[in-house]
């Protein structure tokens, strides 16, 4: 691929991502044709089975679009990376110990202990020598950790000190619950927590991925050093467009 999840933000022009949940392969293909820069695929809240995930990764690769798969369990990481995902997103990281375990599962030695095989899709079913893939994988296959709690923010310095993390992101809904204002994702406490994550991650030299609902928000985030911007959530976008269309005709 021409780009991966780590080269895109280094271009500093803003990489625009689409979130793919329950909607399916056709929507992912439309998103790829539309020109998104990366595809974030969800396995935590969405019912995406292995067959569907395979197709989503293939669709993205065919369009030269990196994929970041949010896992439901750490046990999924090996299979997802072996199939060729560009990276994994591990949710609800609250401690340095959890971060180290995510690195252990996602990175080869000396950073971690990711399982090895020479017959997976990531090595073109043995066409690519395993040694050649291992040599570049740690710098090309991204690990993103998601800070979603008061505890995670409190332990952020220790988390950021763990070698092998490439990208940080936040989870505003879960943060709102952790900070005692459930469902209020725009609450000042949540804003302050997210600002802390962004500032400390950028200072550490890591990439940050934050959702941006408007071009103005994207520009604001870029000024803070955030160049991975998820700008569309598939089901939400479709529902809103359906509602706007119906409303226009009703009027």
PDB file of C-alpha atoms in Angstrom, residues 6-222:
ATOM      1  CA  UNK A   6       1.387   6.154  10.387  1.00  0.00           C
ATOM      2  CA  UNK A   7       2.446   7.726   7.088  1.00  0.00           C
ATOM      3  CA  UNK A   8      -0.940   9.410   6.502  1.00  0.00           C
ATOM      4  CA  UNK A   9      -0.825  11.835   9.472  1.00  0.00           C
ATOM      5  CA  UNK A  10       2.806  12.693   8.790  1.00  0.00           C
ATOM      6  CA  UNK A  11       1.660  14.382   5.588  1.00  0.00           C
ATOM      7  CA  UNK A  12      -0.028  16.937   7.908  1.00  0.00           C
ATOM      8  CA  UNK A  13      -2.894  17.686   5.571  1.00  0.00           C
ATOM      9  CA  UNK A  14      -5.512  15.782   7.547  1.00  0.00           C
ATOM     10  CA  UNK A  15      -6.466  12.166   6.930  1.00  0.00           C
ATOM     11  CA  UNK A  16     -10.240  11.713   6.747  1.00  0.00           C
ATOM     12  CA  UNK A  17     -11.634   8.487   8.145  1.00  0.00           C
ATOM     13  CA  UNK A  18     -14.936   6.651   8.006  1.00  0.00           C
ATOM     14  CA  UNK A  19     -16.274   4.457  10.809  1.00  0.00           C
ATOM     15  CA  UNK A  20     -17.780   1.185   9.612  1.00  0.00           C
ATOM     16  CA  UNK A  21     -20.063  -0.549  12.094  1.00  0.00           C
ATOM     17  CA  UNK A  22     -23.056  -2.757  11.317  1.00  0.00           C
ATOM     18  CA  UNK A  23     -23.830  -1.384   7.852  1.00  0.00           C
ATOM     19  CA  UNK A  24     -21.882  -3.873   5.781  1.00  0.00           C
ATOM     20  CA  UNK A  25     -19.666  -4.364   2.763  1.00  0.00           C
ATOM     21  CA  UNK A  26     -21.636  -2.285   0.263  1.00  0.00           C
ATOM     22  CA  UNK A  27     -21.395   0.852   2.403  1.00  0.00           C
ATOM     23  CA  UNK A  28     -17.682   0.248   2.928  1.00  0.00           C
ATOM     24  CA  UNK A  29     -17.203  -0.051  -0.815  1.00  0.00           C
ATOM     25  CA  UNK A  30     -19.127   3.185  -1.415  1.00  0.00           C
ATOM     26  CA  UNK A  31     -16.983   4.906   1.214  1.00  0.00           C
ATOM     27  CA  UNK A  32     -13.853   3.646  -0.514  1.00  0.00           C
ATOM     28  CA  UNK A  33     -15.024   4.936  -3.890  1.00  0.00           C
ATOM     29  CA  UNK A  34     -15.925   8.278  -2.287  1.00  0.00           C
ATOM     30  CA  UNK A  35     -12.290   8.791  -1.296  1.00  0.00           C
ATOM     31  CA  UNK A  36     -11.862   8.375   2.461  1.00  0.00           C
ATOM     32  CA  UNK A  37      -8.245   8.111   3.605  1.00  0.00           C
ATOM     33  CA  UNK A  38      -8.702   5.364   6.184  1.00  0.00           C
ATOM     34  CA  UNK A  39     -11.382   2.982   7.405  1.00  0.00           C
ATOM     35  CA  UNK A  40     -12.064   2.334  11.078  1.00  0.00           C
ATOM     36  CA  UNK A  41     -13.873  -0.995  11.480  1.00  0.00           C
ATOM     37  CA  UNK A  42     -15.636  -1.834  14.720  1.00  0.00           C
ATOM     38  CA  UNK A  43     -15.798  -5.197  16.448  1.00  0.00           C
ATOM     39  CA  UNK A  44     -16.566  -3.895  19.936  1.00  0.00           C
ATOM     40  CA  UNK A  45     -20.083  -2.537  19.440  1.00  0.00           C
ATOM     41  CA  UNK A  46     -20.862  -3.888  15.964  1.00  0.00           C
ATOM     42  CA  UNK A  47     -21.838  -7.449  15.040  1.00  0.00           C
ATOM     43  CA  UNK A  48     -19.158  -7.924  12.401  1.00  0.00           C
ATOM     44  CA  UNK A  49     -18.285 -11.592  12.054  1.00  0.00           C
ATOM     45  CA  UNK A  50     -15.072 -12.999  10.588  1.00  0.00           C
ATOM     46  CA  UNK A  51     -16.469 -13.412   7.081  1.00  0.00           C
ATOM     47  CA  UNK A  52     -17.669  -9.815   6.960  1.00  0.00           C
ATOM     48  CA  UNK A  53     -14.397  -8.519   8.413  1.00  0.00           C
ATOM     49  CA  UNK A  54     -12.420 -10.340   5.722  1.00  0.00           C
ATOM     50  CA  UNK A  55     -14.450  -8.618   3.015  1.00  0.00           C
ATOM     51  CA  UNK A  56     -14.129  -5.196   4.638  1.00  0.00           C
ATOM     52  CA  UNK A  57     -10.327  -5.489   4.797  1.00  0.00           C
ATOM     53  CA  UNK A  58     -10.173  -6.675   1.183  1.00  0.00           C
ATOM     54  CA  UNK A  59     -12.403  -3.813   0.006  1.00  0.00           C
ATOM     55  CA  UNK A  60     -10.209  -1.262   1.750  1.00  0.00           C
ATOM     56  CA  UNK A  61      -6.995  -2.779   0.436  1.00  0.00           C
ATOM     57  CA  UNK A  62      -8.327  -2.807  -3.122  1.00  0.00           C
ATOM     58  CA  UNK A  63      -8.800   0.962  -2.804  1.00  0.00           C
ATOM     59  CA  UNK A  64      -5.411   1.422  -1.077  1.00  0.00           C
ATOM     60  CA  UNK A  65      -7.093   2.500   2.165  1.00  0.00           C
ATOM     61  CA  UNK A  66      -5.552   1.517   5.529  1.00  0.00           C
ATOM     62  CA  UNK A  67      -7.805  -0.255   8.029  1.00  0.00           C
ATOM     63  CA  UNK A  68      -7.897   0.188  11.789  1.00  0.00           C
ATOM     64  CA  UNK A  69      -9.925  -2.550  13.484  1.00  0.00           C
ATOM     65  CA  UNK A  70     -11.258  -1.907  16.986  1.00  0.00           C
ATOM     66  CA  UNK A  71     -11.129  -5.281  18.719  1.00  0.00           C
ATOM     67  CA  UNK A  72     -13.683  -6.697  21.106  1.00  0.00           C
ATOM     68  CA  UNK A  73     -11.075  -8.836  22.861  1.00  0.00           C
ATOM     69  CA  UNK A  74      -7.279  -9.014  22.833  1.00  0.00           C
ATOM     70  CA  UNK A  75      -7.548 -12.578  21.567  1.00  0.00           C
ATOM     71  CA  UNK A  76      -8.721 -11.159  18.207  1.00  0.00           C
ATOM     72  CA  UNK A  77      -5.508  -9.240  17.559  1.00  0.00           C
ATOM     73  CA  UNK A  78      -3.349 -12.033  16.137  1.00  0.00           C
ATOM     74  CA  UNK A  79      -5.960 -13.176  13.617  1.00  0.00           C
ATOM     75  CA  UNK A  80      -6.825  -9.648  12.519  1.00  0.00           C
ATOM     76  CA  UNK A  81      -3.205  -8.645  11.921  1.00  0.00           C
ATOM     77  CA  UNK A  82      -2.390 -11.962  10.267  1.00  0.00           C
ATOM     78  CA  UNK A  83      -5.198 -11.309   7.796  1.00  0.00           C
ATOM     79  CA  UNK A  84      -3.648  -7.987   6.851  1.00  0.00           C
ATOM     80  CA  UNK A  85      -5.345  -5.204   8.802  1.00  0.00           C
ATOM     81  CA  UNK A  86      -3.212  -2.066   8.862  1.00  0.00           C
ATOM     82  CA  UNK A  87      -3.651  -1.735  12.605  1.00  0.00           C
ATOM     83  CA  UNK A  88      -5.725  -2.505  15.658  1.00  0.00           C
ATOM     84  CA  UNK A  89      -7.468  -0.231  18.138  1.00  0.00           C
ATOM     85  CA  UNK A  90      -7.639  -1.559  21.689  1.00  0.00           C
ATOM     86  CA  UNK A  91     -10.454   0.056  23.723  1.00  0.00           C
ATOM     87  CA  UNK A  92     -10.617   1.038  27.382  1.00  0.00           C
ATOM     88  CA  UNK A  93      -6.931   1.224  28.231  1.00  0.00           C
ATOM     89  CA  UNK A  94      -6.724   2.479  31.806  1.00  0.00           C
ATOM     90  CA  UNK A  95      -3.312   1.314  33.054  1.00  0.00           C
ATOM     91  CA  UNK A  96       0.240   0.872  31.849  1.00  0.00           C
ATOM     92  CA  UNK A  97      -0.134  -2.884  32.432  1.00  0.00           C
ATOM     93  CA  UNK A  98      -3.048  -3.028  30.000  1.00  0.00           C
ATOM     94  CA  UNK A  99      -1.070  -0.975  27.483  1.00  0.00           C
ATOM     95  CA  UNK A 100       1.903  -3.323  27.758  1.00  0.00           C
ATOM     96  CA  UNK A 101      -0.339  -6.321  27.114  1.00  0.00           C
ATOM     97  CA  UNK A 102      -1.762  -4.620  24.013  1.00  0.00           C
ATOM     98  CA  UNK A 103       1.786  -4.020  22.775  1.00  0.00           C
ATOM     99  CA  UNK A 104       2.780  -7.603  23.576  1.00  0.00           C
ATOM    100  CA  UNK A 105      -0.047  -8.933  21.420  1.00  0.00           C
ATOM    101  CA  UNK A 106       0.428  -6.442  18.556  1.00  0.00           C
ATOM    102  CA  UNK A 107       4.179  -6.081  18.067  1.00  0.00           C
ATOM    103  CA  UNK A 108       6.969  -8.504  17.286  1.00  0.00           C
ATOM    104  CA  UNK A 109      10.140  -8.682  19.393  1.00  0.00           C
ATOM    105  CA  UNK A 110      11.839  -6.716  20.803  1.00  0.00           C
ATOM    106  CA  UNK A 111       8.703  -4.649  21.509  1.00  0.00           C
ATOM    107  CA  UNK A 112       6.309  -7.541  21.997  1.00  0.00           C
ATOM    108  CA  UNK A 113       5.559 -11.197  21.375  1.00  0.00           C
ATOM    109  CA  UNK A 114       3.037 -11.137  18.526  1.00  0.00           C
ATOM    110  CA  UNK A 115       2.432 -14.663  17.278  1.00  0.00           C
ATOM    111  CA  UNK A 116       4.321 -15.632  14.129  1.00  0.00           C
ATOM    112  CA  UNK A 117       3.231 -17.630  11.105  1.00  0.00           C
ATOM    113  CA  UNK A 118       4.607 -17.817   7.583  1.00  0.00           C
ATOM    114  CA  UNK A 119       1.335 -18.833   5.895  1.00  0.00           C
ATOM    115  CA  UNK A 120      -1.001 -15.944   6.710  1.00  0.00           C
ATOM    116  CA  UNK A 121      -2.482 -13.399   4.328  1.00  0.00           C
ATOM    117  CA  UNK A 122      -0.206 -10.704   5.797  1.00  0.00           C
ATOM    118  CA  UNK A 123       2.732 -12.522   4.161  1.00  0.00           C
ATOM    119  CA  UNK A 124       0.769 -13.341   0.998  1.00  0.00           C
ATOM    120  CA  UNK A 125       0.321 -16.928   2.172  1.00  0.00           C
ATOM    121  CA  UNK A 126       4.123 -17.474   2.300  1.00  0.00           C
ATOM    122  CA  UNK A 127       5.062 -15.557  -0.885  1.00  0.00           C
ATOM    123  CA  UNK A 128       6.619 -12.805   1.281  1.00  0.00           C
ATOM    124  CA  UNK A 129       9.409 -14.162   3.506  1.00  0.00           C
ATOM    125  CA  UNK A 130       8.407 -13.969   7.150  1.00  0.00           C
ATOM    126  CA  UNK A 131      11.739 -12.338   8.012  1.00  0.00           C
ATOM    127  CA  UNK A 132      11.051  -9.500   5.554  1.00  0.00           C
ATOM    128  CA  UNK A 133       7.566  -8.923   6.964  1.00  0.00           C
ATOM    129  CA  UNK A 134       8.772  -8.997  10.570  1.00  0.00           C
ATOM    130  CA  UNK A 135      11.495  -6.472   9.743  1.00  0.00           C
ATOM    131  CA  UNK A 136       8.967  -3.821   8.706  1.00  0.00           C
ATOM    132  CA  UNK A 137       5.799  -4.775  10.617  1.00  0.00           C
ATOM    133  CA  UNK A 138       6.569  -2.980  13.881  1.00  0.00           C
ATOM    134  CA  UNK A 139       6.966   0.339  12.072  1.00  0.00           C
ATOM    135  CA  UNK A 140       4.077  -0.108   9.615  1.00  0.00           C
ATOM    136  CA  UNK A 141       1.346  -1.965  11.520  1.00  0.00           C
ATOM    137  CA  UNK A 142      -0.227   0.488  13.953  1.00  0.00           C
ATOM    138  CA  UNK A 143      -1.340  -0.014  17.534  1.00  0.00           C
ATOM    139  CA  UNK A 144      -3.916   2.518  18.696  1.00  0.00           C
ATOM    140  CA  UNK A 145      -4.999   2.596  22.329  1.00  0.00           C
ATOM    141  CA  UNK A 146      -8.243   4.218  23.433  1.00  0.00           C
ATOM    142  CA  UNK A 147      -8.415   6.256  26.638  1.00  0.00           C
ATOM    143  CA  UNK A 148     -12.014   6.166  27.860  1.00  0.00           C
ATOM    144  CA  UNK A 149     -11.991   6.677  31.615  1.00  0.00           C
ATOM    145  CA  UNK A 150     -10.955   8.921  34.477  1.00  0.00           C
ATOM    146  CA  UNK A 151      -8.476   6.206  35.498  1.00  0.00           C
ATOM    147  CA  UNK A 152      -6.967   6.157  32.014  1.00  0.00           C
ATOM    148  CA  UNK A 153      -6.440   9.924  32.070  1.00  0.00           C
ATOM    149  CA  UNK A 154      -4.943   9.734  35.576  1.00  0.00           C
ATOM    150  CA  UNK A 155      -2.505   7.038  34.394  1.00  0.00           C
ATOM    151  CA  UNK A 156      -1.795   8.700  31.051  1.00  0.00           C
ATOM    152  CA  UNK A 157       1.879   9.477  31.711  1.00  0.00           C
ATOM    153  CA  UNK A 158       2.576   5.837  32.594  1.00  0.00           C
ATOM    154  CA  UNK A 159       0.614   4.631  29.558  1.00  0.00           C
ATOM    155  CA  UNK A 160       2.512   6.965  27.234  1.00  0.00           C
ATOM    156  CA  UNK A 161       5.797   5.649  28.618  1.00  0.00           C
ATOM    157  CA  UNK A 162       5.045   2.159  27.238  1.00  0.00           C
ATOM    158  CA  UNK A 163       7.121   1.575  24.063  1.00  0.00           C
ATOM    159  CA  UNK A 164       5.190   0.307  21.038  1.00  0.00           C
ATOM    160  CA  UNK A 165       2.089   2.519  21.124  1.00  0.00           C
ATOM    161  CA  UNK A 166       1.651   4.426  17.855  1.00  0.00           C
ATOM    162  CA  UNK A 167      -1.713   6.221  18.079  1.00  0.00           C
ATOM    163  CA  UNK A 168      -3.961   7.458  20.871  1.00  0.00           C
ATOM    164  CA  UNK A 169      -7.671   8.085  20.678  1.00  0.00           C
ATOM    165  CA  UNK A 170     -10.442   8.863  23.137  1.00  0.00           C
ATOM    166  CA  UNK A 171     -13.953   7.589  23.831  1.00  0.00           C
ATOM    167  CA  UNK A 172     -16.092  10.536  24.817  1.00  0.00           C
ATOM    168  CA  UNK A 173     -19.263   8.573  25.622  1.00  0.00           C
ATOM    169  CA  UNK A 174     -17.502   6.221  28.020  1.00  0.00           C
ATOM    170  CA  UNK A 175     -15.531   9.137  29.429  1.00  0.00           C
ATOM    171  CA  UNK A 176     -18.772  10.911  30.258  1.00  0.00           C
ATOM    172  CA  UNK A 177     -19.892   7.902  32.269  1.00  0.00           C
ATOM    173  CA  UNK A 178     -16.567   7.611  34.050  1.00  0.00           C
ATOM    174  CA  UNK A 179     -16.621  11.300  34.975  1.00  0.00           C
ATOM    175  CA  UNK A 180     -20.123  11.060  36.431  1.00  0.00           C
ATOM    176  CA  UNK A 181     -22.017  12.762  33.607  1.00  0.00           C
ATOM    177  CA  UNK A 182     -23.261   9.743  31.591  1.00  0.00           C
ATOM    178  CA  UNK A 183     -24.431  10.579  28.092  1.00  0.00           C
ATOM    179  CA  UNK A 184     -23.091  14.145  28.251  1.00  0.00           C
ATOM    180  CA  UNK A 185     -20.178  13.693  25.867  1.00  0.00           C
ATOM    181  CA  UNK A 186     -19.861  17.469  25.332  1.00  0.00           C
ATOM    182  CA  UNK A 187     -19.540  18.172  29.072  1.00  0.00           C
ATOM    183  CA  UNK A 188     -16.595  20.398  30.120  1.00  0.00           C
ATOM    184  CA  UNK A 189     -15.132  17.531  32.170  1.00  0.00           C
ATOM    185  CA  UNK A 190     -14.999  15.378  29.038  1.00  0.00           C
ATOM    186  CA  UNK A 191     -13.564  18.239  26.975  1.00  0.00           C
ATOM    187  CA  UNK A 192     -10.822  18.753  29.557  1.00  0.00           C
ATOM    188  CA  UNK A 193      -9.997  15.036  29.668  1.00  0.00           C
ATOM    189  CA  UNK A 194      -9.746  14.811  25.885  1.00  0.00           C
ATOM    190  CA  UNK A 195      -7.599  17.947  25.747  1.00  0.00           C
ATOM    191  CA  UNK A 196      -5.224  16.330  28.224  1.00  0.00           C
ATOM    192  CA  UNK A 197      -4.936  13.193  26.097  1.00  0.00           C
ATOM    193  CA  UNK A 198      -4.292  15.195  22.931  1.00  0.00           C
ATOM    194  CA  UNK A 199      -1.717  17.498  24.484  1.00  0.00           C
ATOM    195  CA  UNK A 200       0.305  14.801  26.227  1.00  0.00           C
ATOM    196  CA  UNK A 201       0.237  12.407  23.266  1.00  0.00           C
ATOM    197  CA  UNK A 202       1.402  15.112  20.835  1.00  0.00           C
ATOM    198  CA  UNK A 203       4.144  16.170  23.267  1.00  0.00           C
ATOM    199  CA  UNK A 204       5.264  12.531  23.365  1.00  0.00           C
ATOM    200  CA  UNK A 205       5.432  12.453  19.559  1.00  0.00           C
ATOM    201  CA  UNK A 206       2.562  10.012  19.052  1.00  0.00           C
ATOM    202  CA  UNK A 207      -0.212  10.327  16.497  1.00  0.00           C
ATOM    203  CA  UNK A 208      -3.721  11.133  17.705  1.00  0.00           C
ATOM    204  CA  UNK A 209      -7.057  10.158  16.143  1.00  0.00           C
ATOM    205  CA  UNK A 210     -10.114  12.227  17.108  1.00  0.00           C
ATOM    206  CA  UNK A 211     -13.561  12.444  15.540  1.00  0.00           C
ATOM    207  CA  UNK A 212     -14.433  15.720  13.822  1.00  0.00           C
ATOM    208  CA  UNK A 213     -18.068  16.464  13.030  1.00  0.00           C
ATOM    209  CA  UNK A 214     -17.381  19.622  11.023  1.00  0.00           C
ATOM    210  CA  UNK A 215     -14.562  21.068   8.888  1.00  0.00           C
ATOM    211  CA  UNK A 216     -14.141  23.743  11.550  1.00  0.00           C
ATOM    212  CA  UNK A 217     -13.592  21.099  14.222  1.00  0.00           C
ATOM    213  CA  UNK A 218     -11.078  19.342  11.988  1.00  0.00           C
ATOM    214  CA  UNK A 219      -9.094  22.562  11.528  1.00  0.00           C
ATOM    215  CA  UNK A 220      -9.167  23.158  15.280  1.00  0.00           C
ATOM    216  CA  UNK A 221      -7.823  19.644  15.902  1.00  0.00           C
ATOM    217  CA  UNK A 222      -5.106  20.022  13.282  1.00  0.00           C
TER     218      UNK A 222
END
